[in-house]
XYZ file of C-alpha atoms in Angstrom:
480
model
C 0.008 -0.009 -0.004
C 1.541 3.287 -1.051
C 1.721 6.348 1.129
C 1.208 9.782 -0.336
C 1.634 11.832 2.840
C 3.442 15.162 2.791
C 3.866 18.035 5.240
C 1.566 20.145 3.104
C -1.198 17.521 3.515
C -0.758 17.471 7.311
C -0.489 21.204 7.890
C -3.290 23.629 7.936
C -5.494 25.788 10.083
C -8.976 25.061 11.293
C -10.491 21.709 12.072
C -8.981 18.617 10.427
C -10.459 15.159 9.939
C -7.787 12.413 9.949
C -8.670 8.937 8.727
C -5.837 6.474 9.405
C -5.834 2.676 9.057
C -5.882 2.169 12.823
C -6.480 4.468 15.815
C -5.126 3.456 19.220
C -7.558 4.669 21.878
C -8.037 3.838 25.538
C -10.368 1.057 24.330
C -7.677 -0.532 22.190
C -6.470 -0.521 18.542
C -9.508 0.213 16.419
C -9.882 -0.191 12.695
C -12.007 2.106 10.523
C -11.834 4.910 13.070
C -11.007 8.601 12.656
C -10.348 11.727 14.671
C -11.322 15.389 14.343
C -8.653 17.831 15.532
C -9.631 21.393 16.295
C -8.000 24.155 18.411
C -5.186 21.846 19.437
C -7.385 19.091 20.813
C -9.289 16.006 19.748
C -12.758 17.368 19.103
C -14.085 13.878 18.220
C -12.910 10.279 18.043
C -15.059 7.570 16.555
C -16.000 5.380 13.575
C -14.758 6.977 10.342
C -18.084 6.782 8.507
C -19.850 8.427 11.389
C -17.317 11.295 11.702
C -17.362 11.884 7.961
C -21.130 12.048 7.998
C -21.221 14.413 10.936
C -18.516 16.686 9.427
C -19.489 17.127 5.759
C -17.535 20.385 5.445
C -14.255 18.746 6.394
C -12.208 17.077 3.639
C -10.917 13.776 5.104
C -7.145 13.516 5.274
C -6.726 9.809 4.526
C -3.681 8.150 6.060
C -3.322 4.736 4.405
C -0.941 2.324 6.059
C -0.646 4.406 9.252
C -1.507 4.015 12.889
C -2.581 7.151 14.721
C -1.494 6.687 18.314
C -0.918 8.806 21.450
C 2.480 10.502 21.662
C 4.821 9.001 24.209
C 5.451 10.696 27.551
C 8.982 10.775 28.976
C 8.360 10.867 32.678
C 11.931 11.632 33.645
C 14.494 13.662 31.709
C 17.317 16.141 32.226
C 17.176 18.364 29.183
C 20.342 20.383 29.857
C 22.469 17.231 30.140
C 22.344 16.392 26.410
C 25.919 17.580 25.719
C 27.243 14.821 27.927
C 24.869 11.899 27.195
C 27.693 9.745 25.873
C 29.831 10.474 28.952
C 27.638 8.123 30.947
C 28.807 5.015 29.128
C 30.631 2.510 31.288
C 30.252 4.550 34.434
C 29.181 3.247 37.913
C 26.291 4.718 39.846
C 25.909 8.272 41.154
C 27.445 9.803 38.115
C 25.717 13.099 38.921
C 28.606 13.890 41.289
C 31.316 13.286 38.680
C 29.586 14.179 35.406
C 26.236 15.981 35.554
C 26.841 18.558 38.283
C 30.135 19.837 36.765
C 28.737 19.694 33.234
C 25.609 21.744 34.011
C 27.698 24.180 36.092
C 29.651 24.980 32.923
C 26.545 25.976 30.925
C 25.716 29.566 30.198
C 22.424 30.937 28.871
C 23.025 30.041 25.234
C 24.490 26.595 25.822
C 21.671 25.710 28.279
C 19.105 26.731 25.640
C 20.827 24.779 22.844
C 21.353 21.701 25.039
C 17.689 21.684 26.026
C 16.488 22.229 22.465
C 18.758 19.452 21.216
C 17.233 17.087 23.822
C 13.763 18.200 22.823
C 14.502 17.471 19.159
C 15.831 14.040 19.979
C 12.771 13.366 22.023
C 10.428 14.399 19.212
C 12.388 12.253 16.766
C 11.858 9.345 19.118
C 8.096 9.826 19.370
C 7.844 11.719 22.648
C 5.358 14.557 22.672
C 5.802 15.345 26.390
C 9.009 15.411 28.467
C 9.428 15.939 32.232
C 12.538 17.878 33.077
C 13.716 17.082 36.595
C 15.458 20.418 37.130
C 18.715 21.821 35.860
C 21.761 22.637 38.006
C 22.825 25.279 35.468
C 22.894 28.711 37.104
C 20.626 30.246 34.456
C 17.020 31.328 34.374
C 14.910 28.226 33.721
C 13.149 30.276 31.009
C 16.073 29.191 28.834
C 14.808 25.621 29.072
C 11.196 26.659 28.721
C 11.974 28.656 25.557
C 13.859 25.734 24.137
C 10.865 23.423 24.667
C 8.432 25.938 23.111
C 10.628 26.615 20.165
C 11.107 22.930 19.521
C 7.341 22.403 19.897
C 7.334 19.762 22.679
C 5.160 19.726 25.788
C 7.375 20.053 28.870
C 6.820 19.601 32.608
C 9.512 21.992 33.770
C 10.974 21.748 37.278
C 12.721 24.234 39.510
C 15.265 22.669 41.799
C 14.421 23.389 45.442
C 17.429 21.908 47.225
C 18.414 23.816 50.358
C 21.127 21.482 51.759
C 24.528 21.726 50.091
C 25.730 18.284 49.154
C 29.325 17.530 48.082
C 29.821 18.209 44.370
C 26.131 18.961 43.920
C 24.657 22.395 43.200
C 21.468 22.926 45.096
C 18.930 24.899 43.174
C 17.169 28.236 42.641
C 20.615 29.383 41.543
C 21.933 29.473 45.102
C 23.981 26.554 46.498
C 22.960 26.059 50.106
C 20.103 28.518 49.715
C 17.999 29.008 52.863
C 14.605 27.291 52.909
C 12.697 30.565 52.812
C 14.405 31.745 49.614
C 13.909 28.358 47.936
C 10.221 28.246 48.784
C 9.670 31.799 47.611
C 11.322 30.974 44.295
C 9.165 27.826 44.095
C 5.967 29.816 44.453
C 7.084 32.243 41.751
C 7.950 29.348 39.419
C 4.581 27.726 39.857
C 2.795 31.005 39.109
C 5.071 31.915 36.215
C 4.053 28.936 34.089
C 0.550 28.297 35.385
C -1.137 29.482 32.194
C 1.492 28.405 29.656
C 0.174 26.275 26.757
C 3.151 23.900 26.473
C 5.237 24.398 29.666
C 3.730 23.044 32.892
C 5.455 23.975 36.135
C 6.841 21.438 38.549
C 9.169 21.460 41.541
C 12.085 19.173 42.091
C 14.536 18.066 44.788
C 17.595 16.145 43.569
C 17.480 13.512 46.294
C 15.790 13.583 49.740
C 19.131 14.334 51.464
C 19.484 17.557 49.444
C 16.620 19.261 51.271
C 15.618 19.891 54.810
C 12.534 18.144 56.228
C 10.755 21.510 56.198
C 11.400 21.958 52.455
C 10.443 18.379 51.606
C 7.115 18.923 53.344
C 6.559 22.467 52.034
C 7.229 21.640 48.368
C 4.725 18.821 48.587
C 2.184 21.290 49.949
C 2.909 23.987 47.305
C 2.662 21.406 44.544
C -0.658 20.162 45.810
C -2.021 23.662 45.953
C -0.906 24.410 42.422
C -2.033 21.073 41.003
C 1.584 20.327 40.084
C 4.092 17.571 40.936
C 7.360 17.348 42.836
C 10.040 15.229 41.233
C 12.630 13.531 43.451
C 15.203 10.822 42.717
C 14.344 8.154 45.318
C 15.916 4.810 46.214
C 17.960 4.821 43.043
C 21.427 3.927 44.319
C 22.493 1.608 47.136
C 24.915 4.174 48.672
C 22.072 6.753 48.927
C 19.848 4.185 50.683
C 22.683 3.452 53.116
C 23.354 7.139 53.800
C 19.711 7.639 54.638
C 19.694 4.639 56.988
C 22.751 5.995 58.759
C 21.356 9.536 59.035
C 17.675 8.886 59.704
C 17.335 5.208 60.511
C 14.977 5.131 57.519
C 15.299 4.373 53.849
C 14.765 7.462 51.554
C 11.172 6.576 50.643
C 10.334 5.892 54.247
C 11.875 9.203 55.266
C 9.761 11.049 52.715
C 6.699 9.378 54.200
C 7.682 10.401 57.696
C 7.985 14.110 56.731
C 4.700 14.026 54.866
C 6.065 14.267 51.335
C 4.569 11.113 49.833
C 1.240 11.393 47.968
C -0.340 11.763 44.511
C 1.722 14.833 43.774
C 5.097 13.196 44.269
C 6.875 11.601 41.293
C 9.584 9.301 42.590
C 12.227 8.909 39.927
C 13.820 5.420 39.524
C 12.628 3.702 42.744
C 14.755 0.689 41.884
C 15.494 -0.501 45.408
C 12.144 -1.114 47.112
C 11.160 -3.314 49.990
C 7.732 -4.943 50.131
C 6.814 -2.351 52.739
C 7.823 0.529 50.505
C 5.727 -0.912 47.666
C 2.809 -0.828 50.081
C 3.628 2.819 50.939
C 3.509 3.712 47.247
C 0.226 1.924 46.733
C -1.410 3.350 49.859
C -0.328 6.973 49.284
C -0.939 7.105 45.513
C 2.631 8.196 44.935
C 3.781 7.869 41.276
C 7.058 6.426 39.991
C 9.139 6.964 36.893
C 10.396 3.559 35.734
C 13.667 4.182 33.880
C 14.930 0.860 32.542
C 17.635 2.131 30.269
C 19.110 4.183 33.111
C 19.124 1.016 35.236
C 21.080 -0.790 32.506
C 23.551 2.011 31.992
C 24.408 3.179 35.484
C 21.993 1.855 38.086
C 22.005 -0.630 40.950
C 18.741 -2.453 40.141
C 15.631 -2.587 38.000
C 12.396 -1.181 39.445
C 9.756 -3.962 39.875
C 7.414 -2.325 37.372
C 5.359 -5.409 36.494
C 4.669 -5.871 40.195
C 3.827 -2.179 40.455
C 1.286 -2.590 37.666
C -0.262 -5.605 39.448
C -0.417 -3.600 42.735
C -2.030 -0.590 41.082
C 0.974 1.652 41.701
C 0.970 4.646 39.363
C 4.012 4.835 37.070
C 5.314 6.158 33.807
C 8.417 5.400 31.763
C 11.389 7.714 31.672
C 14.607 7.969 29.677
C 16.643 9.854 32.285
C 18.279 11.508 29.254
C 19.884 8.238 28.149
C 18.406 8.215 24.597
C 15.255 9.879 23.297
C 13.781 6.864 21.522
C 10.331 5.789 22.807
C 10.153 2.474 20.945
C 13.498 1.389 22.356
C 12.309 2.571 25.761
C 9.184 0.392 25.791
C 11.220 -2.531 24.503
C 13.708 -2.005 27.361
C 10.880 -1.718 29.838
C 9.566 -5.151 28.944
C 13.011 -6.698 28.482
C 14.312 -5.456 31.879
C 11.329 -6.979 33.632
C 11.913 -10.312 31.822
C 15.606 -10.435 32.719
C 15.317 -9.141 36.265
C 12.117 -10.985 37.314
C 10.396 -12.942 34.570
C 13.089 -15.552 33.822
C 13.377 -16.557 37.483
C 9.611 -17.075 37.812
C 8.877 -18.441 34.345
C 6.803 -15.408 33.451
C 7.011 -15.289 29.650
C 4.674 -12.307 29.287
C 6.006 -9.794 31.825
C 3.103 -7.425 31.361
C 2.485 -7.971 27.644
C 2.537 -5.237 25.010
C -0.347 -3.113 26.319
C 1.217 -2.627 29.755
C 4.264 -0.860 28.395
C 2.469 1.171 25.712
C -0.078 2.409 28.243
C 2.454 3.317 30.919
C 4.582 5.076 28.266
C 1.660 7.284 27.353
C -1.341 7.798 29.628
C 0.485 6.256 32.580
C 3.209 8.806 32.234
C 0.746 11.643 31.773
C -1.014 10.577 34.959
C 2.301 10.382 36.893
C 3.009 13.994 35.757
C -0.385 15.297 36.760
C -1.467 15.713 33.118
C -3.988 12.847 32.866
C -6.706 15.292 31.887
C -4.468 16.983 29.297
C -2.558 14.397 27.264
C -1.577 10.742 26.954
C -4.638 9.382 25.134
C -6.438 9.765 21.816
C -9.775 10.735 23.310
C -12.256 13.519 22.974
C -11.154 16.638 24.792
C -7.508 15.591 25.164
C -4.694 17.604 23.594
C -3.948 16.386 20.061
C -0.486 15.072 20.937
C -0.109 12.095 18.585
C 2.045 10.122 16.163
C 1.475 8.716 12.725
C 3.347 5.420 12.526
C 3.905 3.690 9.199
C 2.778 0.049 9.370
C 3.671 -0.782 5.762
C 7.248 -1.535 6.816
C 8.578 -5.155 6.866
C 8.558 -5.090 10.637
C 4.877 -4.204 11.046
C 2.942 -5.058 7.886
C 2.274 -8.675 8.890
C 0.283 -7.739 11.926
C -1.043 -10.348 14.431
C -0.811 -8.432 17.732
C -0.194 -4.730 17.214
C 0.664 -3.788 20.818
C 3.359 -6.446 21.037
C 4.619 -5.543 17.567
C 4.952 -1.867 18.491
C 6.828 -2.779 21.680
C 9.206 -5.334 20.178
C 9.427 -4.433 16.482
C 8.559 -0.734 16.415
C 11.349 1.777 15.824
C 11.892 5.483 15.426
C 12.270 5.274 11.653
C 8.601 4.169 11.320
C 7.347 7.474 12.728
C 6.156 9.543 9.751
C 4.862 12.559 11.727
C 4.666 13.934 15.251
C 1.947 16.367 16.359
C 1.772 18.385 19.576
C -1.277 20.394 20.373
C -2.622 19.568 16.920
C 0.344 21.072 15.093
C 2.814 19.193 12.892
C 6.085 19.335 14.803
C 8.152 16.667 13.022
C 8.076 15.173 9.548
C 10.155 12.125 8.767
C 12.545 12.889 11.633
C 13.022 16.629 11.176
C 11.022 19.777 12.051
C 9.204 21.239 9.009
C 9.330 24.869 10.233
C 12.845 25.332 11.727
C 16.329 24.218 10.884
C 17.038 21.055 12.861
C 20.449 20.214 11.259
C 21.712 23.735 12.012
C 20.827 23.251 15.664
C 22.674 19.986 15.785
C 25.807 21.594 14.327
C 25.625 24.467 16.783
C 25.183 22.007 19.628
C 28.295 20.125 18.545
C 30.312 23.361 18.582
C 29.073 24.428 22.033
C 29.361 20.940 23.500
C 33.095 20.793 22.793
C 33.648 24.067 24.664
C 31.339 23.179 27.560
C 32.776 19.740 28.190
C 36.262 21.117 27.777
C 35.795 23.586 30.653
C 33.703 21.307 32.890
C 35.488 19.434 35.700
C 34.083 16.140 34.541
C 35.680 13.030 36.081
C 35.156 9.674 34.370
C 35.907 6.371 36.061
C 36.568 4.458 32.848
C 38.425 5.340 29.645
C 36.737 5.535 26.294
C 36.025 2.207 24.571
C 38.875 2.842 22.130
C 41.323 3.494 24.974
C 40.110 0.436 26.837
C 40.639 -1.693 23.718
C 44.185 -0.346 23.325
C 44.913 -1.020 27.040
C 43.806 -4.657 26.658
C 46.022 -5.115 23.605
C 49.005 -3.700 25.472
C 48.224 -5.951 28.458
C 48.125 -9.028 26.256
C 51.378 -8.045 24.605
C 53.102 -7.624 27.992
C 51.687 -10.934 29.182
C 53.160 -12.769 26.231
């Protein structure tokens, strides 16, 4: 089946009637369905014949060989870390102390903007229509990140760091290392108000790790977020050393400590949560706290894999996050299922590990729910923002379809995404933005990255792969 799509066909003002081969809705993958997009939202979703009959003035935009599906939601990202993404390879846990803090400290206004826009472009190319930024350590106005997201055309949950305890090698937030609680909380209130009415940027608060804030601030940020209908993002129970530090300091694990100070609840997004006891799983379930399950980050530099399949069974809210590793949603959902299989499924003989729907749903509406945007995005449903993908299913990987959810999880890839829409507007066509110069941004990012990494006090534990290979050859030669 040939495709005749073009940017000109997909652009336009006013209501649009899209008729793909399949529409993925909360009810499942539906044939012979269509959507009406108007004013940036889905005005109607239903059987194609019915929508065409009800909208005689709209010329149907037929999308043969395509699935129209919700855009993916990245529930945990660090947009200003894109210049150093490859520096994380081969590194042990807690690389924020050696890599991310010094890298972000070396960013200025322009490089922070370009780094964030580069990350947003990569995310759009990978099928993400929403990203949650967990707060930058760069001492710049966060508007640089907000502007980058808007200019790229991606929806962004933008955090302000509210740390008020100086940790070794870790900037604290609000632009003031070791800032007093009062100043941090005042900045937090201003941030929540600043973006309250923004169309694409949704405000959030963040604390790097529980030990980076006083008990007062942990409690107060939870209260402020609840009042503003926002979320607080905190890295929780990610690394073994952090769990041990909390036990030594408080006699409680990090998640337990957050519960004691009144910070757990529906407005907390716990990033990673890889090291959980049965009791902590119960705390998550009982308090309605959400989790960002970040399987690629676990593989690259973590201590464990979050028990996401068990979370799904227990009704614990969670989305999927990249943690800035790579902005490829199809590889993320594949990693989400694969990590569960390797960490838990093989030992118990569970050959399904959640099946395809589990990971597709938690990578879209589950992530939107975790970010407090369940009423805004994450589904193809009437009234929701028109954040969606057109995925080509005429490719060799997807044309012979027997079980579309599984196929998208295990055989889907970024190259099959024909178009990405955010708020009803075409943001990406065949991998590149149709209305701004993506390749030029990439080249500028490459220039700035060399300068930023060159002046940052980054410390890597391992050499590059090429250097490691040479070292092994020298070692073999000496041994002989």
